[in-house]
Amino acid sequence: MNQTIAIVDASVGETPAERNLTRSLDAETTVYKVSDGRLPPVPAGGDWRYDGVVISGSQTSVYDDRDWIHDLTSWVRDVHRADVPTLGICWGHQFLAQSLGGRVVDMNEYELGYRTVHRRGEDPLFADMSSSFTAFQTHSDRVAELPADAVELARNEYGIQAFRLGTRYGVQFHPEYDRETAEWVIGNKDLTDERREAVTATITDESVAAAQEATTVFKNFVRLVATHQRRPGRFD
């Protein structure tokens, strides 16, 4: 039986987020474009039918003063209390951390291009993955402090790259990106010619092929969703 996953698309305007995430998840998915004000139902309501949640990246910052971000913060705290497995990607990683008690800050620079991520310890989200792997990065904010009781799962020279809090997971990198998306992102950044050339140079056949390992995160997350048993009696 397929798992049902709500995709929270926090990107603004026309982006590849929906295509990439629906393609990457071996599950029945419904997409909610939250930046357009389309919020998923709450877990305690009669319209809730999802086994898990995935939150996308965004061109905004999680600390921006936007109504939809405030509404989504309240919603994701309900998801956390309801013990629904959740995976936040890039902006979604930062958003989960901030919403659940952590702190996100401006780096004053971009981490951009194919980079190396180093795991810290073992976790089912990274099952069958190398201790260090390649993934595409595009962000200028970072998680400076994790929520209480969260566990750091990966990092690199820019800081925290993954964490877990219960079955709420965040990954700073983009496991869903293909070569086309990487090129699209770089083409839409406000960069100097020198920086654009340097970042574009990271898009090689070798790096694109190496980043396929990062897609294992989606298979592992769907497996986590399938085997998760919500804690009884506290949330429903």
mmCIF file of N, CA, C and O in Angstrom, residues 64-147:
data_model
loop_
_atom_site.group_PDB
_atom_site.id
_atom_site.type_symbol
_atom_site.label_atom_id
_atom_site.label_comp_id
_atom_site.label_asym_id
_atom_site.label_seq_id
_atom_site.Cartn_x
_atom_site.Cartn_y
_atom_site.Cartn_z
ATOM 1 N N ASP A 64 11.335 35.844 7.601
ATOM 2 C CA ASP A 64 10.606 36.942 6.957
ATOM 3 C C ASP A 64 9.219 37.097 7.577
ATOM 4 O O ASP A 64 8.593 36.108 7.983
ATOM 5 N N ASP A 65 8.729 38.315 7.595
ATOM 6 C CA ASP A 65 7.418 38.616 8.176
ATOM 7 C C ASP A 65 6.353 38.487 7.088
ATOM 8 O O ASP A 65 5.944 39.463 6.460
ATOM 9 N N ARG A 66 5.926 37.257 6.862
ATOM 10 C CA ARG A 66 4.907 36.968 5.854
ATOM 11 C C ARG A 66 3.786 36.169 6.500
ATOM 12 O O ARG A 66 4.045 35.238 7.272
ATOM 13 N N ASP A 67 2.561 36.500 6.139
ATOM 14 C CA ASP A 67 1.411 35.837 6.770
ATOM 15 C C ASP A 67 1.468 34.327 6.585
ATOM 16 O O ASP A 67 1.187 33.564 7.515
ATOM 17 N N TRP A 68 1.826 33.884 5.381
ATOM 18 C CA TRP A 68 1.801 32.438 5.136
ATOM 19 C C TRP A 68 2.872 31.706 5.940
ATOM 20 O O TRP A 68 2.670 30.549 6.331
ATOM 21 N N ILE A 69 3.991 32.383 6.236
ATOM 22 C CA ILE A 69 5.015 31.755 7.075
ATOM 23 C C ILE A 69 4.520 31.639 8.517
ATOM 24 O O ILE A 69 4.723 30.609 9.180
ATOM 25 N N HIS A 70 3.843 32.676 9.003
ATOM 26 C CA HIS A 70 3.279 32.612 10.361
ATOM 27 C C HIS A 70 2.229 31.499 10.454
ATOM 28 O O HIS A 70 2.202 30.737 11.426
ATOM 29 N N ASP A 71 1.366 31.413 9.430
ATOM 30 C CA ASP A 71 0.332 30.369 9.435
ATOM 31 C C ASP A 71 0.966 28.975 9.373
ATOM 32 O O ASP A 71 0.517 28.050 10.067
ATOM 33 N N LEU A 72 1.986 28.836 8.562
ATOM 34 C CA LEU A 72 2.645 27.537 8.427
ATOM 35 C C LEU A 72 3.374 27.148 9.704
ATOM 36 O O LEU A 72 3.453 25.959 10.041
ATOM 37 N N THR A 73 3.886 28.127 10.436
ATOM 38 C CA THR A 73 4.553 27.840 11.712
ATOM 39 C C THR A 73 3.585 27.196 12.687
ATOM 40 O O THR A 73 3.900 26.184 13.333
ATOM 41 N N SER A 74 2.402 27.771 12.795
ATOM 42 C CA SER A 74 1.388 27.185 13.684
ATOM 43 C C SER A 74 1.011 25.781 13.222
ATOM 44 O O SER A 74 0.886 24.855 14.036
ATOM 45 N N TRP A 75 0.877 25.613 11.916
ATOM 46 C CA TRP A 75 0.494 24.309 11.367
ATOM 47 C C TRP A 75 1.564 23.253 11.639
ATOM 48 O O TRP A 75 1.252 22.135 12.058
ATOM 49 N N VAL A 76 2.842 23.588 11.416
ATOM 50 C CA VAL A 76 3.885 22.573 11.575
ATOM 51 C C VAL A 76 4.072 22.212 13.046
ATOM 52 O O VAL A 76 4.480 21.081 13.360
ATOM 53 N N ARG A 77 3.756 23.105 13.951
ATOM 54 C CA ARG A 77 3.801 22.749 15.369
ATOM 55 C C ARG A 77 2.699 21.746 15.697
ATOM 56 O O ARG A 77 2.910 20.839 16.519
ATOM 57 N N ASP A 78 1.537 21.869 15.043
ATOM 58 C CA ASP A 78 0.489 20.856 15.202
ATOM 59 C C ASP A 78 0.958 19.513 14.651
ATOM 60 O O ASP A 78 0.691 18.459 15.240
ATOM 61 N N VAL A 79 1.651 19.543 13.517
ATOM 62 C CA VAL A 79 2.188 18.317 12.921
ATOM 63 C C VAL A 79 3.187 17.663 13.865
ATOM 64 O O VAL A 79 3.199 16.437 14.036
ATOM 65 N N HIS A 80 4.021 18.476 14.489
ATOM 66 C CA HIS A 80 5.001 17.948 15.440
ATOM 67 C C HIS A 80 4.302 17.320 16.642
ATOM 68 O O HIS A 80 4.649 16.210 17.064
ATOM 69 N N ARG A 81 3.315 18.019 17.188
ATOM 70 C CA ARG A 81 2.582 17.470 18.349
ATOM 71 C C ARG A 81 1.854 16.181 17.974
ATOM 72 O O ARG A 81 1.707 15.287 18.809
ATOM 73 N N ALA A 82 1.428 16.089 16.719
ATOM 74 C CA ALA A 82 0.717 14.883 16.262
ATOM 75 C C ALA A 82 1.665 13.759 15.871
ATOM 76 O O ALA A 82 1.218 12.690 15.469
ATOM 77 N N ASP A 83 2.972 13.997 15.987
ATOM 78 C CA ASP A 83 3.979 12.969 15.725
ATOM 79 C C ASP A 83 3.910 12.443 14.296
ATOM 80 O O ASP A 83 4.013 11.242 14.050
ATOM 81 N N VAL A 84 3.734 13.350 13.342
ATOM 82 C CA VAL A 84 3.703 12.976 11.928
ATOM 83 C C VAL A 84 5.130 13.054 11.362
ATOM 84 O O VAL A 84 5.770 14.114 11.473
ATOM 85 N N PRO A 85 5.655 12.000 10.773
ATOM 86 C CA PRO A 85 6.989 12.070 10.177
ATOM 87 C C PRO A 85 7.073 13.193 9.144
ATOM 88 O O PRO A 85 6.197 13.322 8.280
ATOM 89 N N THR A 86 8.123 13.995 9.249
ATOM 90 C CA THR A 86 8.264 15.189 8.416
ATOM 91 C C THR A 86 9.701 15.316 7.944
ATOM 92 O O THR A 86 10.634 15.072 8.719
ATOM 93 N N LEU A 87 9.869 15.698 6.684
ATOM 94 C CA LEU A 87 11.196 15.954 6.120
ATOM 95 C C LEU A 87 11.214 17.362 5.555
ATOM 96 O O LEU A 87 10.464 17.680 4.625
ATOM 97 N N GLY A 88 12.076 18.215 6.113
ATOM 98 C CA GLY A 88 12.257 19.560 5.602
ATOM 99 C C GLY A 88 13.527 19.649 4.787
ATOM 100 O O GLY A 88 14.581 19.155 5.213
ATOM 101 N N ILE A 89 13.449 20.278 3.614
ATOM 102 C CA ILE A 89 14.585 20.372 2.693
ATOM 103 C C ILE A 89 14.989 21.837 2.531
ATOM 104 O O ILE A 89 14.153 22.679 2.172
ATOM 105 N N CYS A 90 16.248 22.145 2.803
ATOM 106 C CA CYS A 90 16.820 23.490 2.657
ATOM 107 C C CYS A 90 16.006 24.497 3.481
ATOM 108 O O CYS A 90 16.124 24.520 4.699
ATOM 109 N N TRP A 91 15.177 25.324 2.852
ATOM 110 C CA TRP A 91 14.300 26.222 3.609
ATOM 111 C C TRP A 91 13.461 25.419 4.596
ATOM 112 O O TRP A 91 13.266 25.850 5.741
ATOM 113 N N GLY A 92 12.965 24.253 4.174
ATOM 114 C CA GLY A 92 12.149 23.426 5.060
ATOM 115 C C GLY A 92 12.923 22.953 6.274
ATOM 116 O O GLY A 92 12.370 22.841 7.375
ATOM 117 N N HIS A 93 14.197 22.648 6.095
ATOM 118 C CA HIS A 93 15.108 22.283 7.195
ATOM 119 C C HIS A 93 15.215 23.442 8.188
ATOM 120 O O HIS A 93 15.052 23.262 9.403
ATOM 121 N N GLN A 94 15.468 24.634 7.671
ATOM 122 C CA GLN A 94 15.583 25.805 8.527
ATOM 123 C C GLN A 94 14.247 26.130 9.198
ATOM 124 O O GLN A 94 14.205 26.495 10.378
ATOM 125 N N PHE A 95 13.170 25.978 8.438
ATOM 126 C CA PHE A 95 11.839 26.282 8.967
ATOM 127 C C PHE A 95 11.468 25.354 10.117
ATOM 128 O O PHE A 95 10.946 25.803 11.151
ATOM 129 N N LEU A 96 11.729 24.059 9.955
ATOM 130 C CA LEU A 96 11.460 23.132 11.049
ATOM 131 C C LEU A 96 12.263 23.495 12.286
ATOM 132 O O LEU A 96 11.734 23.520 13.404
ATOM 133 N N ALA A 97 13.550 23.783 12.093
ATOM 134 C CA ALA A 97 14.408 24.122 13.225
ATOM 135 C C ALA A 97 13.879 25.354 13.948
ATOM 136 O O ALA A 97 13.740 25.358 15.181
ATOM 137 N N GLN A 98 13.569 26.411 13.196
ATOM 138 C CA GLN A 98 13.081 27.640 13.825
ATOM 139 C C GLN A 98 11.724 27.436 14.499
ATOM 140 O O GLN A 98 11.513 27.879 15.632
ATOM 141 N N SER A 99 10.807 26.750 13.826
ATOM 142 C CA SER A 99 9.453 26.566 14.350
ATOM 143 C C SER A 99 9.435 25.754 15.635
ATOM 144 O O SER A 99 8.559 25.938 16.487
ATOM 145 N N LEU A 100 10.410 24.848 15.785
ATOM 146 C CA LEU A 100 10.425 23.938 16.930
ATOM 147 C C LEU A 100 11.410 24.378 18.015
ATOM 148 O O LEU A 100 11.709 23.607 18.920
ATOM 149 N N GLY A 101 11.908 25.629 17.910
ATOM 150 C CA GLY A 101 12.689 26.182 19.010
ATOM 151 C C GLY A 101 14.133 26.493 18.705
ATOM 152 O O GLY A 101 14.870 26.952 19.588
ATOM 153 N N GLY A 102 14.588 26.258 17.478
ATOM 154 C CA GLY A 102 15.964 26.565 17.107
ATOM 155 C C GLY A 102 16.113 27.990 16.605
ATOM 156 O O GLY A 102 15.195 28.806 16.676
ATOM 157 N N ARG A 103 17.279 28.280 16.040
ATOM 158 C CA ARG A 103 17.569 29.643 15.567
ATOM 159 C C ARG A 103 18.253 29.580 14.214
ATOM 160 O O ARG A 103 19.170 28.792 14.000
ATOM 161 N N VAL A 104 17.783 30.433 13.296
ATOM 162 C CA VAL A 104 18.303 30.513 11.937
ATOM 163 C C VAL A 104 18.890 31.900 11.727
ATOM 164 O O VAL A 104 18.297 32.903 12.134
ATOM 165 N N VAL A 105 20.064 31.978 11.082
ATOM 166 C CA VAL A 105 20.739 33.259 10.875
ATOM 167 C C VAL A 105 21.174 33.404 9.419
ATOM 168 O O VAL A 105 21.313 32.421 8.689
ATOM 169 N N ASP A 106 21.399 34.651 9.019
ATOM 170 C CA ASP A 106 21.920 34.987 7.705
ATOM 171 C C ASP A 106 23.426 34.716 7.678
ATOM 172 O O ASP A 106 24.158 35.162 8.562
ATOM 173 N N MET A 107 23.906 33.985 6.664
ATOM 174 C CA MET A 107 25.327 33.677 6.553
ATOM 175 C C MET A 107 26.124 34.796 5.888
ATOM 176 O O MET A 107 27.347 34.776 5.875
ATOM 177 N N ASN A 108 25.403 35.743 5.239
ATOM 178 C CA ASN A 108 26.052 36.821 4.483
ATOM 179 C C ASN A 108 26.857 36.302 3.291
ATOM 180 O O ASN A 108 27.766 36.978 2.805
ATOM 181 N N GLU A 109 26.537 35.123 2.842
ATOM 182 C CA GLU A 109 27.138 34.547 1.643
ATOM 183 C C GLU A 109 26.300 33.349 1.224
ATOM 184 O O GLU A 109 25.483 32.838 1.995
ATOM 185 N N TYR A 110 26.497 32.900 -0.016
ATOM 186 C CA TYR A 110 25.830 31.694 -0.501
ATOM 187 C C TYR A 110 26.724 30.473 -0.332
ATOM 188 O O TYR A 110 27.926 30.533 -0.624
ATOM 189 N N GLU A 111 26.124 29.380 0.135
ATOM 190 C CA GLU A 111 26.701 28.068 -0.153
ATOM 191 C C GLU A 111 25.978 27.588 -1.402
ATOM 192 O O GLU A 111 24.757 27.391 -1.381
ATOM 193 N N LEU A 112 26.705 27.411 -2.487
ATOM 194 C CA LEU A 112 26.067 27.186 -3.772
ATOM 195 C C LEU A 112 26.901 26.224 -4.615
ATOM 196 O O LEU A 112 28.119 26.366 -4.716
ATOM 197 N N GLY A 113 26.224 25.239 -5.189
ATOM 198 C CA GLY A 113 26.886 24.264 -6.041
ATOM 199 C C GLY A 113 26.946 22.893 -5.398
ATOM 200 O O GLY A 113 26.379 22.661 -4.322
ATOM 201 N N TYR A 114 27.608 21.975 -6.050
ATOM 202 C CA TYR A 114 27.751 20.620 -5.513
ATOM 203 C C TYR A 114 28.841 20.620 -4.446
ATOM 204 O O TYR A 114 29.974 21.020 -4.686
ATOM 205 N N ARG A 115 28.456 20.172 -3.243
ATOM 206 C CA ARG A 115 29.359 20.206 -2.096
ATOM 207 C C ARG A 115 29.356 18.842 -1.406
ATOM 208 O O ARG A 115 28.476 18.006 -1.626
ATOM 209 N N THR A 116 30.324 18.656 -0.514
ATOM 210 C CA THR A 116 30.420 17.416 0.257
ATOM 211 C C THR A 116 29.768 17.595 1.622
ATOM 212 O O THR A 116 29.969 18.615 2.289
ATOM 213 N N VAL A 117 28.985 16.604 2.007
ATOM 214 C CA VAL A 117 28.309 16.572 3.310
ATOM 215 C C VAL A 117 28.847 15.381 4.094
ATOM 216 O O VAL A 117 29.011 14.288 3.534
ATOM 217 N N HIS A 118 29.114 15.589 5.382
ATOM 218 C CA HIS A 118 29.672 14.539 6.235
ATOM 219 C C HIS A 118 28.636 14.125 7.290
ATOM 220 O O HIS A 118 28.165 14.958 8.063
ATOM 221 N N ARG A 119 28.313 12.846 7.299
ATOM 222 C CA ARG A 119 27.388 12.329 8.309
ATOM 223 C C ARG A 119 28.036 12.330 9.686
ATOM 224 O O ARG A 119 29.250 12.235 9.821
ATOM 225 N N ARG A 120 27.185 12.393 10.712
ATOM 226 C CA ARG A 120 27.646 12.289 12.094
ATOM 227 C C ARG A 120 26.809 11.204 12.778
ATOM 228 O O ARG A 120 25.663 11.422 13.146
ATOM 229 N N GLY A 121 27.389 10.016 12.905
ATOM 230 C CA GLY A 121 26.661 8.916 13.520
ATOM 231 C C GLY A 121 25.738 8.221 12.529
ATOM 232 O O GLY A 121 25.753 8.493 11.326
ATOM 233 N N GLU A 122 24.926 7.319 13.060
ATOM 234 C CA GLU A 122 24.022 6.514 12.244
ATOM 235 C C GLU A 122 22.580 6.968 12.452
ATOM 236 O O GLU A 122 22.192 7.356 13.557
ATOM 237 N N ASP A 123 21.801 6.914 11.379
ATOM 238 C CA ASP A 123 20.377 7.211 11.465
ATOM 239 C C ASP A 123 19.680 6.566 10.275
ATOM 240 O O ASP A 123 20.259 6.501 9.178
ATOM 241 N N PRO A 124 18.435 6.085 10.458
ATOM 242 C CA PRO A 124 17.718 5.453 9.349
ATOM 243 C C PRO A 124 17.547 6.347 8.129
ATOM 244 O O PRO A 124 17.430 5.842 7.013
ATOM 245 N N LEU A 125 17.536 7.668 8.298
ATOM 246 C CA LEU A 125 17.382 8.561 7.147
ATOM 247 C C LEU A 125 18.553 8.421 6.180
ATOM 248 O O LEU A 125 18.400 8.627 4.972
ATOM 249 N N PHE A 126 19.727 8.060 6.694
ATOM 250 C CA PHE A 126 20.921 7.937 5.873
ATOM 251 C C PHE A 126 21.370 6.485 5.694
ATOM 252 O O PHE A 126 22.529 6.222 5.362
ATOM 253 N N ALA A 127 20.450 5.554 5.893
ATOM 254 C CA ALA A 127 20.778 4.141 5.706
ATOM 255 C C ALA A 127 21.269 3.901 4.280
ATOM 256 O O ALA A 127 20.753 4.485 3.316
ATOM 257 N N ASP A 128 22.289 3.060 4.147
ATOM 258 C CA ASP A 128 22.861 2.684 2.850
ATOM 259 C C ASP A 128 23.544 3.847 2.139
ATOM 260 O O ASP A 128 23.734 3.811 0.911
ATOM 261 N N MET A 129 23.927 4.877 2.889
ATOM 262 C CA MET A 129 24.643 6.009 2.313
ATOM 263 C C MET A 129 26.056 6.084 2.892
ATOM 264 O O MET A 129 26.306 5.625 4.011
ATOM 265 N N SER A 130 26.956 6.684 2.138
ATOM 266 C CA SER A 130 28.342 6.809 2.562
ATOM 267 C C SER A 130 28.468 7.778 3.728
ATOM 268 O O SER A 130 27.586 8.615 3.960
ATOM 269 N N SER A 131 29.582 7.699 4.440
ATOM 270 C CA SER A 131 29.811 8.617 5.554
ATOM 271 C C SER A 131 29.983 10.052 5.065
ATOM 272 O O SER A 131 29.678 11.004 5.791
ATOM 273 N N SER A 132 30.453 10.233 3.836
ATOM 274 C CA SER A 132 30.503 11.535 3.173
ATOM 275 C C SER A 132 29.906 11.375 1.782
ATOM 276 O O SER A 132 30.171 10.378 1.097
ATOM 277 N N PHE A 133 29.103 12.338 1.364
ATOM 278 C CA PHE A 133 28.444 12.230 0.065
ATOM 279 C C PHE A 133 28.310 13.612 -0.565
ATOM 280 O O PHE A 133 28.481 14.644 0.088
ATOM 281 N N THR A 134 27.977 13.631 -1.842
ATOM 282 C CA THR A 134 27.839 14.864 -2.617
ATOM 283 C C THR A 134 26.375 15.251 -2.733
ATOM 284 O O THR A 134 25.513 14.387 -2.942
ATOM 285 N N ALA A 135 26.079 16.553 -2.603
ATOM 286 C CA ALA A 135 24.714 17.044 -2.776
ATOM 287 C C ALA A 135 24.760 18.491 -3.229
ATOM 288 O O ALA A 135 25.730 19.206 -2.961
ATOM 289 N N PHE A 136 23.701 18.920 -3.895
ATOM 290 C CA PHE A 136 23.632 20.308 -4.351
ATOM 291 C C PHE A 136 23.144 21.199 -3.221
ATOM 292 O O PHE A 136 22.215 20.862 -2.489
ATOM 293 N N GLN A 137 23.772 22.368 -3.122
ATOM 294 C CA GLN A 137 23.448 23.332 -2.076
ATOM 295 C C GLN A 137 23.086 24.682 -2.695
ATOM 296 O O GLN A 137 23.723 25.108 -3.663
ATOM 297 N N THR A 138 22.090 25.337 -2.135
ATOM 298 C CA THR A 138 21.785 26.711 -2.518
ATOM 299 C C THR A 138 21.072 27.394 -1.360
ATOM 300 O O THR A 138 19.868 27.249 -1.190
ATOM 301 N N HIS A 139 21.845 28.101 -0.533
ATOM 302 C CA HIS A 139 21.239 28.798 0.610
ATOM 303 C C HIS A 139 22.191 29.866 1.131
ATOM 304 O O HIS A 139 23.412 29.745 0.992
ATOM 305 N N SER A 140 21.592 30.903 1.736
ATOM 306 C CA SER A 140 22.389 31.965 2.367
ATOM 307 C C SER A 140 22.014 32.140 3.836
ATOM 308 O O SER A 140 22.508 33.060 4.491
ATOM 309 N N ASP A 141 21.132 31.301 4.346
ATOM 310 C CA ASP A 141 20.826 31.213 5.775
ATOM 311 C C ASP A 141 21.280 29.849 6.272
ATOM 312 O O ASP A 141 21.449 28.911 5.475
ATOM 313 N N ARG A 142 21.433 29.724 7.590
ATOM 314 C CA ARG A 142 21.805 28.433 8.161
ATOM 315 C C ARG A 142 21.180 28.284 9.536
ATOM 316 O O ARG A 142 20.800 29.271 10.179
ATOM 317 N N VAL A 143 21.072 27.046 9.984
ATOM 318 C CA VAL A 143 20.609 26.766 11.347
ATOM 319 C C VAL A 143 21.794 26.968 12.282
ATOM 320 O O VAL A 143 22.785 26.227 12.228
ATOM 321 N N ALA A 144 21.687 27.988 13.138
ATOM 322 C CA ALA A 144 22.767 28.285 14.084
ATOM 323 C C ALA A 144 22.597 27.512 15.386
ATOM 324 O O ALA A 144 23.585 27.149 16.029
ATOM 325 N N GLU A 145 21.341 27.273 15.784
ATOM 326 C CA GLU A 145 21.057 26.505 16.994
ATOM 327 C C GLU A 145 19.904 25.555 16.716
ATOM 328 O O GLU A 145 18.878 25.957 16.159
ATOM 329 N N LEU A 146 20.083 24.302 17.108
ATOM 330 C CA LEU A 146 19.021 23.314 16.944
ATOM 331 C C LEU A 146 17.998 23.430 18.069
ATOM 332 O O LEU A 146 18.306 23.923 19.161
ATOM 333 N N PRO A 147 16.770 22.955 17.832
ATOM 334 C CA PRO A 147 15.796 22.893 18.929
ATOM 335 C C PRO A 147 16.295 21.982 20.053
ATOM 336 O O PRO A 147 17.147 21.100 19.836
#
